[in-house]
Amino acid sequence: MTKSIPFAFLSLLFVGTVCNSMAVSFMGFYIVEGLQQAPWSISVYTGFFALIVILSNRVFARQMDKGGNPFPMMGLAAFGYAVAALALSLSPGFGTVATVGVVGFGLGSSVMSTMFSLGGVLAERSGIQHSTFNAYMRATTSTSWMIGPALSFVIADQSGAAAVFRAAFAIGLVWLALWWWTAPRDAARQPAFAHQQDVGKAARNPELLAAVLFVFCLALAHSLTFSALPIFFVQEVGLAGYAPGVAFSIKTFVELFAIFSTPYLIARFGLRTALMGTAQLAIVAILVLATVGSFPHMVLGAALEGIYFGLFSTLAISFVQSLSEDRPAQATAMYWNTMMITLVVAGPSAGLIAQVTDFQTVIFTGSACAVASAVILGWGTYQRDKCQSRDNI
């Protein structure tokens, strides 16, 4: 079997992620600065946005695991995004944001789970190890996130908020064209379970649930840190206004190298050991960021953050998928939904903690969440080993 990388699929993932990263990063700023809404309006939008993504992921994942074709699901995501961008470019206003915008952008963001599930099928067809192809997909999404948010704010600064949505619509049309011409139309997964009608009643997987809880804690650690760092660097440490942007660029650049090291780490140490090392590195990295006192210190912290998050984001999805081989799309949806929930939880939590204390405390709280993730993973490994020892007696 050949090992040719499906670059057309990665191009589709790249453009789709650029589109979604433009919207996700810009909407909070647009609601408050562009529409002059109260800051709590962001929470309303984010809550409904997350709900749309989570429900879409669940529905699409169930259909894929039953043998459904992902081609129309990806098309619906791209079409929803394009409609939302067009609506906001023609009729800007919070009413549009809270209706067409939240539904369209929510459907658009659901494509991540669908495409990562589809990636497993394409990896098998291409003769590529699943963890290796996950690394290619994670690197593609990380690169997109280096471009999309910056593009949104540059356009907004030069031409205004309406121009951002016009650009998003134009790129959304490119996304639709790529979907139509490059997305595989025959990539339905053969169900691995005998009774397809009984998918929803399948027995719970305690090991999978523990893995999802681990993902939640470490993702929450990252989300809390991500929410607090810009203000912490500028207001509490006293660094220059450009420092948060430099830190983000360093983080995402280093992330790419970490992502491509994951297949080697899995082969050398195994998923659980590599993830435990990643959780321990996260604890150290977040503590370094929480104690930043100078620009070089910030650079070091950003590099460490890039290493641990690049490893985590790639290893964790492979870990979750490995624990539900009979329903891989639903496992992938659980991973993405968990990541989405942490984003919803982190924003209000960071604001509340900072209101009571300061943003440095928010970052220390993130480190505590990383400690919790390591404890959960260690406990899960201990329980698994104990069960295996009992079975061998």
Coordinates of C-alpha atoms in Angstrom, one line a residue:
M1 CA 0.0 0.0 0.0
T2 CA 1.3 3.4 -0.9
K3 CA 2.1 6.0 1.6
S4 CA 1.2 9.2 -0.4
I5 CA 0.0 12.0 1.8
P6 CA -3.5 13.3 0.7
F7 CA -2.4 16.9 0.2
A8 CA -5.8 17.9 -1.3
F9 CA -7.5 16.9 2.0
L10 CA -4.9 18.8 4.0
S11 CA -5.5 21.9 1.8
L12 CA -9.2 21.6 2.5
L13 CA -8.5 21.4 6.2
F14 CA -6.2 24.4 6.0
V15 CA -8.7 26.7 4.3
G16 CA -11.5 25.6 6.5
T17 CA -9.5 26.2 9.6
V18 CA -8.4 29.6 8.4
C19 CA -12.0 30.5 7.9
N20 CA -13.0 29.3 11.4
S21 CA -10.0 30.9 13.2
M22 CA -10.9 34.2 11.6
A23 CA -14.4 34.1 13.1
V24 CA -13.6 32.6 16.4
S25 CA -10.8 35.1 17.2
F26 CA -12.7 38.1 15.9
M27 CA -16.3 37.7 17.2
G28 CA -15.7 38.7 20.8
F29 CA -13.8 41.9 19.7
Y30 CA -16.5 42.6 17.1
I31 CA -19.4 42.3 19.6
V32 CA -17.9 44.6 22.2
E33 CA -15.9 47.1 20.0
G34 CA -17.8 46.9 16.7
L35 CA -21.4 46.6 18.0
Q36 CA -20.8 48.4 21.3
Q37 CA -22.5 45.6 23.2
A38 CA -21.8 44.9 26.9
P39 CA -19.0 42.4 27.6
W40 CA -21.5 39.8 29.0
S41 CA -22.9 39.6 25.4
I42 CA -19.7 37.6 24.5
S43 CA -20.7 34.9 27.0
V44 CA -24.2 34.7 25.4
Y45 CA -22.8 34.3 21.9
T46 CA -20.1 31.9 23.1
G47 CA -22.6 29.7 24.9
F48 CA -24.9 29.3 22.0
F49 CA -22.0 28.9 19.6
A50 CA -20.6 26.0 21.7
L51 CA -24.0 24.4 21.9
I52 CA -24.3 24.4 18.1
V53 CA -20.8 22.9 17.7
I54 CA -21.4 20.2 20.3
L55 CA -24.8 19.2 19.0
S56 CA -23.5 19.2 15.4
N57 CA -20.5 17.1 16.4
R58 CA -22.7 14.5 18.2
V59 CA -25.1 14.2 15.3
F60 CA -22.4 14.0 12.6
A61 CA -20.3 11.6 14.6
R62 CA -23.2 9.2 15.1
Q63 CA -23.9 9.2 11.4
M64 CA -20.3 8.6 10.5
D65 CA -20.0 5.6 12.9
K66 CA -23.2 4.2 11.3
G67 CA -21.5 4.4 7.9
G68 CA -22.8 7.8 6.9
N69 CA -20.9 9.7 4.2
P70 CA -19.0 12.7 5.6
F71 CA -19.0 14.6 2.3
P72 CA -22.4 16.3 2.8
M73 CA -21.6 17.0 6.4
M74 CA -18.4 19.0 5.4
G75 CA -20.4 20.8 2.7
L76 CA -23.1 21.8 5.3
A77 CA -20.3 23.2 7.5
A78 CA -18.7 25.3 4.7
F79 CA -22.1 26.5 3.5
G80 CA -23.2 27.5 7.0
Y81 CA -20.0 29.5 7.5
A82 CA -20.3 31.3 4.1
V83 CA -24.0 32.2 4.8
A84 CA -23.1 33.6 8.3
A85 CA -20.2 35.7 6.8
L86 CA -22.4 37.0 4.0
A87 CA -25.2 37.9 6.4
L88 CA -22.9 39.9 8.7
S89 CA -21.3 41.7 5.8
L90 CA -24.7 42.8 4.5
S91 CA -26.6 43.3 7.8
P92 CA -24.2 43.9 10.7
G93 CA -25.9 43.9 14.0
F94 CA -26.2 41.8 17.2
G95 CA -29.4 40.3 16.0
T96 CA -27.6 38.9 13.0
V97 CA -24.8 37.7 15.2
A98 CA -27.1 35.9 17.6
T99 CA -29.1 34.2 14.9
V100 CA -27.5 33.5 11.5
G101 CA -24.0 34.2 12.7
V102 CA -24.0 31.9 15.7
V103 CA -25.7 29.0 13.8
G104 CA -23.6 29.4 10.6
F105 CA -20.3 29.8 12.4
G106 CA -21.2 27.0 14.8
L107 CA -21.9 24.6 11.9
G108 CA -18.6 25.8 10.3
S109 CA -16.6 24.9 13.4
S110 CA -18.1 21.4 13.5
V111 CA -16.0 20.5 10.5
M112 CA -12.9 20.0 12.7
S113 CA -14.3 16.9 14.4
T114 CA -15.7 15.5 11.1
M115 CA -12.4 16.0 9.2
F116 CA -10.3 14.5 12.0
S117 CA -12.6 11.5 12.0
L118 CA -12.4 11.3 8.2
G119 CA -8.6 11.6 8.5
G120 CA -8.5 8.1 10.1
V121 CA -10.2 6.6 7.0
L122 CA -7.8 8.4 4.7
A123 CA -4.8 7.4 6.7
E124 CA -5.8 3.7 6.4
R125 CA -6.3 4.1 2.6
S126 CA -3.0 5.9 2.2
G127 CA -1.1 3.4 4.3
I128 CA -0.1 6.1 6.8
Q129 CA 0.0 5.4 10.5
H130 CA -3.0 7.1 12.2
S131 CA -0.9 9.0 14.7
T132 CA 1.4 10.3 11.9
F133 CA -1.6 11.6 9.9
N134 CA -3.0 13.1 13.1
A135 CA 0.3 15.0 13.4
Y136 CA 0.0 16.3 9.8
M137 CA -3.6 17.4 10.5
R138 CA -2.6 19.1 13.8
A139 CA 0.3 20.9 12.0
T140 CA -2.1 22.1 9.3
T141 CA -4.6 23.5 11.9
S142 CA -1.8 25.2 13.9
T143 CA -0.5 26.9 10.7
S144 CA -4.0 28.0 9.9
W145 CA -4.3 29.5 13.4
M146 CA -1.1 31.5 12.8
I147 CA -2.8 33.1 9.8
G148 CA -6.5 33.4 10.4
P149 CA -6.6 35.6 13.6
A150 CA -3.9 37.9 12.3
L151 CA -5.7 38.3 9.0
S152 CA -8.9 39.3 10.8
F153 CA -7.4 42.0 12.9
V154 CA -5.2 43.4 10.1
I155 CA -8.2 43.7 7.8
A156 CA -10.3 45.2 10.7
D157 CA -7.6 47.8 11.4
Q158 CA -7.1 48.8 7.8
S159 CA -10.7 48.6 6.4
G160 CA -13.2 48.1 9.3
A161 CA -15.2 45.2 10.7
A162 CA -17.5 44.8 7.6
A163 CA -14.4 44.1 5.5
V164 CA -13.5 41.2 7.7
F165 CA -16.8 39.5 7.0
R166 CA -16.5 40.2 3.3
A167 CA -13.1 38.6 3.3
A168 CA -14.4 35.7 5.3
F169 CA -17.2 35.2 2.8
A170 CA -14.7 35.2 -0.1
I171 CA -12.4 32.7 1.6
G172 CA -15.6 30.7 2.5
L173 CA -16.3 30.5 -1.2
V174 CA -12.8 29.0 -1.8
W175 CA -13.6 26.6 1.0
L176 CA -16.8 25.5 -0.7
A177 CA -15.0 25.1 -4.1
L178 CA -12.3 23.0 -2.5
W179 CA -14.9 20.9 -0.8
W180 CA -16.7 20.3 -4.0
W181 CA -13.6 19.5 -6.1
T182 CA -11.3 17.8 -3.6
A183 CA -13.3 16.2 -0.7
P184 CA -13.7 12.4 -1.1
R185 CA -17.2 11.4 -1.9
D186 CA -16.8 7.7 -1.0
A187 CA -15.1 7.8 2.4
A188 CA -17.9 6.3 4.5
R189 CA -16.5 4.2 7.4
Q190 CA -17.5 0.6 7.6
P191 CA -19.1 0.2 11.0
A192 CA -17.1 -2.0 13.3
F193 CA -20.0 -3.1 15.5
A194 CA -22.7 -5.6 14.6
H195 CA -25.8 -3.7 15.6
Q196 CA -25.8 -0.3 14.0
Q197 CA -29.2 0.6 15.3
D198 CA -28.0 0.2 18.9
V199 CA -25.1 2.7 18.8
G200 CA -26.7 5.1 21.2
K201 CA -27.2 2.3 23.8
A202 CA -23.6 1.0 23.6
A203 CA -22.1 0.3 27.0
R204 CA -20.1 3.2 28.5
N205 CA -16.4 3.0 28.4
P206 CA -14.9 4.1 31.8
E207 CA -11.4 4.3 30.4
L208 CA -12.6 6.6 27.6
L209 CA -14.5 8.8 30.1
A210 CA -11.3 9.0 32.2
A211 CA -9.3 10.0 29.1
V212 CA -11.9 12.7 28.3
L213 CA -11.6 14.0 31.9
F214 CA -7.8 14.2 31.5
V215 CA -8.3 16.1 28.3
F216 CA -10.7 18.5 30.0
C217 CA -8.3 19.3 32.8
L218 CA -5.2 19.9 30.6
A219 CA -7.2 21.8 28.0
L220 CA -8.7 24.0 30.8
A221 CA -5.2 24.7 32.1
H222 CA -4.3 25.9 28.6
S223 CA -7.5 27.9 28.1
L224 CA -7.1 29.7 31.4
T225 CA -3.5 30.6 30.7
F226 CA -4.4 31.7 27.2
S227 CA -7.2 34.0 28.5
A228 CA -5.0 35.6 31.2
L229 CA -1.6 35.9 29.6
P230 CA -2.1 39.0 27.3
I231 CA -3.3 41.2 30.2
F232 CA -0.9 39.7 32.6
F233 CA 2.1 40.5 30.4
V234 CA 1.1 44.1 29.7
Q235 CA -0.7 45.3 32.8
E236 CA 0.8 43.2 35.7
V237 CA 4.4 42.6 34.4
G238 CA 4.7 45.8 32.5
L239 CA 6.0 44.4 29.2
A240 CA 5.5 46.3 25.9
G241 CA 2.1 46.1 24.1
Y242 CA 3.5 43.9 21.4
A243 CA 4.7 41.3 23.9
P244 CA 1.5 39.1 23.8
G245 CA 1.7 38.9 20.0
V246 CA 5.3 37.9 20.1
A247 CA 4.6 35.2 22.7
F248 CA 1.8 33.8 20.6
S249 CA 3.9 33.7 17.5
I250 CA 6.7 31.9 19.4
K251 CA 4.3 29.4 20.9
T252 CA 2.7 28.5 17.6
F253 CA 6.0 28.2 15.8
V254 CA 7.5 25.9 18.4
E255 CA 4.2 24.0 18.4
L256 CA 4.8 22.7 14.9
F257 CA 8.1 21.0 15.8
A258 CA 6.4 19.4 18.8
I259 CA 3.6 18.1 16.7
F260 CA 5.8 16.3 14.2
S261 CA 7.8 14.7 17.1
T262 CA 4.7 12.9 18.4
P263 CA 4.9 9.7 16.1
Y264 CA 8.4 9.1 17.4
L265 CA 7.4 9.7 21.0
I266 CA 4.5 7.3 20.6
A267 CA 6.7 4.6 19.1
R268 CA 9.4 5.1 21.7
F269 CA 7.4 5.5 24.9
G270 CA 3.8 4.7 24.2
L271 CA 0.8 7.1 24.4
R272 CA 0.3 7.1 28.1
T273 CA 3.9 7.7 29.1
A274 CA 4.2 10.5 26.5
L275 CA 1.1 12.1 27.7
M276 CA 2.2 11.9 31.4
G277 CA 5.5 13.6 30.4
T278 CA 3.4 16.2 28.5
A279 CA 1.2 16.9 31.6
Q280 CA 4.3 17.3 33.8
L281 CA 5.9 19.7 31.2
A282 CA 2.6 21.7 31.2
I283 CA 2.9 22.2 35.0
V284 CA 6.4 23.5 34.6
A285 CA 5.6 25.7 31.5
I286 CA 2.6 27.4 33.1
L287 CA 4.5 28.0 36.3
V288 CA 7.3 29.6 34.2
L289 CA 4.7 31.8 32.5
A290 CA 3.1 32.8 35.9
T291 CA 6.5 34.1 37.2
V292 CA 7.5 36.0 34.0
G293 CA 9.4 39.2 34.9
S294 CA 11.2 40.1 31.7
F295 CA 11.0 39.7 28.0
P296 CA 13.5 36.8 27.7
H297 CA 11.7 35.1 30.5
M298 CA 8.5 35.4 28.5
V299 CA 10.2 34.0 25.4
L300 CA 11.2 30.9 27.4
G301 CA 7.7 30.4 28.8
A302 CA 6.1 30.8 25.4
A303 CA 8.5 28.2 23.9
L304 CA 7.7 25.7 26.7
E305 CA 4.0 26.4 26.2
G306 CA 4.3 25.6 22.5
I307 CA 6.1 22.3 23.2
Y308 CA 3.6 21.0 25.7
F309 CA 0.5 22.2 23.8
G310 CA 1.8 20.8 20.5
L311 CA 2.4 17.5 22.1
F312 CA -0.9 17.5 24.0
S313 CA -3.1 18.5 21.2
T314 CA -1.8 15.7 19.0
L315 CA -1.2 12.9 21.5
A316 CA -4.6 13.4 23.2
I317 CA -6.7 13.0 20.2
S318 CA -4.8 9.8 19.3
F319 CA -5.3 8.6 22.9
V320 CA -9.0 9.2 22.9
Q321 CA -9.5 7.6 19.5
S322 CA -7.5 4.5 20.6
L323 CA -9.9 3.8 23.4
S324 CA -13.0 3.6 21.2
E325 CA -12.0 1.8 18.1
D326 CA -15.6 0.6 17.4
R327 CA -16.9 4.2 17.4
P328 CA -13.9 6.4 16.3
A329 CA -16.0 9.4 15.1
Q330 CA -17.9 9.6 18.4
A331 CA -14.6 9.5 20.3
T332 CA -13.2 12.2 18.1
A333 CA -16.4 14.3 18.7
M334 CA -16.0 13.8 22.4
Y335 CA -12.4 15.2 22.2
W336 CA -13.4 18.3 20.2
N337 CA -16.5 18.9 22.3
T338 CA -14.3 18.7 25.5
M339 CA -11.9 21.3 24.0
M340 CA -14.9 23.5 23.1
I341 CA -16.4 23.3 26.6
T342 CA -13.1 24.4 28.2
L343 CA -13.1 27.5 26.1
V344 CA -16.6 28.3 27.3
V345 CA -15.6 27.7 31.0
A346 CA -12.3 29.4 30.9
G347 CA -13.4 32.9 29.9
P348 CA -15.9 33.6 32.7
S349 CA -13.6 31.7 35.2
A350 CA -10.6 33.8 34.3
G351 CA -12.6 37.0 34.6
L352 CA -14.0 36.0 38.0
I353 CA -10.7 34.9 39.4
A354 CA -9.0 38.1 38.1
Q355 CA -11.7 40.2 39.6
V356 CA -11.2 38.7 43.0
T357 CA -7.4 38.5 42.9
D358 CA -5.3 39.1 39.7
F359 CA -4.4 37.6 36.4
Q360 CA -1.3 35.9 37.8
T361 CA -3.6 33.9 40.0
V362 CA -5.6 32.8 36.9
I363 CA -2.3 31.3 35.5
F364 CA -1.5 29.6 38.8
T365 CA -5.0 28.1 38.7
G366 CA -4.1 26.8 35.2
S367 CA -1.1 25.1 36.6
A368 CA -3.3 23.4 39.3
C369 CA -5.5 22.1 36.5
A370 CA -2.5 20.6 34.8
V371 CA -1.6 18.9 38.1
A372 CA -5.1 17.5 38.2
S373 CA -4.7 16.1 34.7
A374 CA -1.5 14.3 35.6
V375 CA -3.2 12.8 38.7
I376 CA -6.2 11.6 36.6
L377 CA -4.0 10.1 34.0
G378 CA -1.8 8.4 36.6
W379 CA -4.9 7.0 38.4
G380 CA -6.4 5.7 35.1
T381 CA -3.1 4.0 34.2
Y382 CA -3.0 2.4 37.7
Q383 CA -6.5 1.1 37.4
R384 CA -5.9 -0.3 34.0
D385 CA -2.7 -2.1 35.1
K386 CA -4.5 -3.5 38.2
C387 CA -7.3 -4.9 36.0
Q388 CA -4.8 -6.4 33.6
S389 CA -2.9 -8.0 36.5
R390 CA -6.1 -9.5 37.8
D391 CA -7.0 -10.9 34.4
N392 CA -3.6 -12.5 34.1
I393 CA -4.0 -14.4 37.4

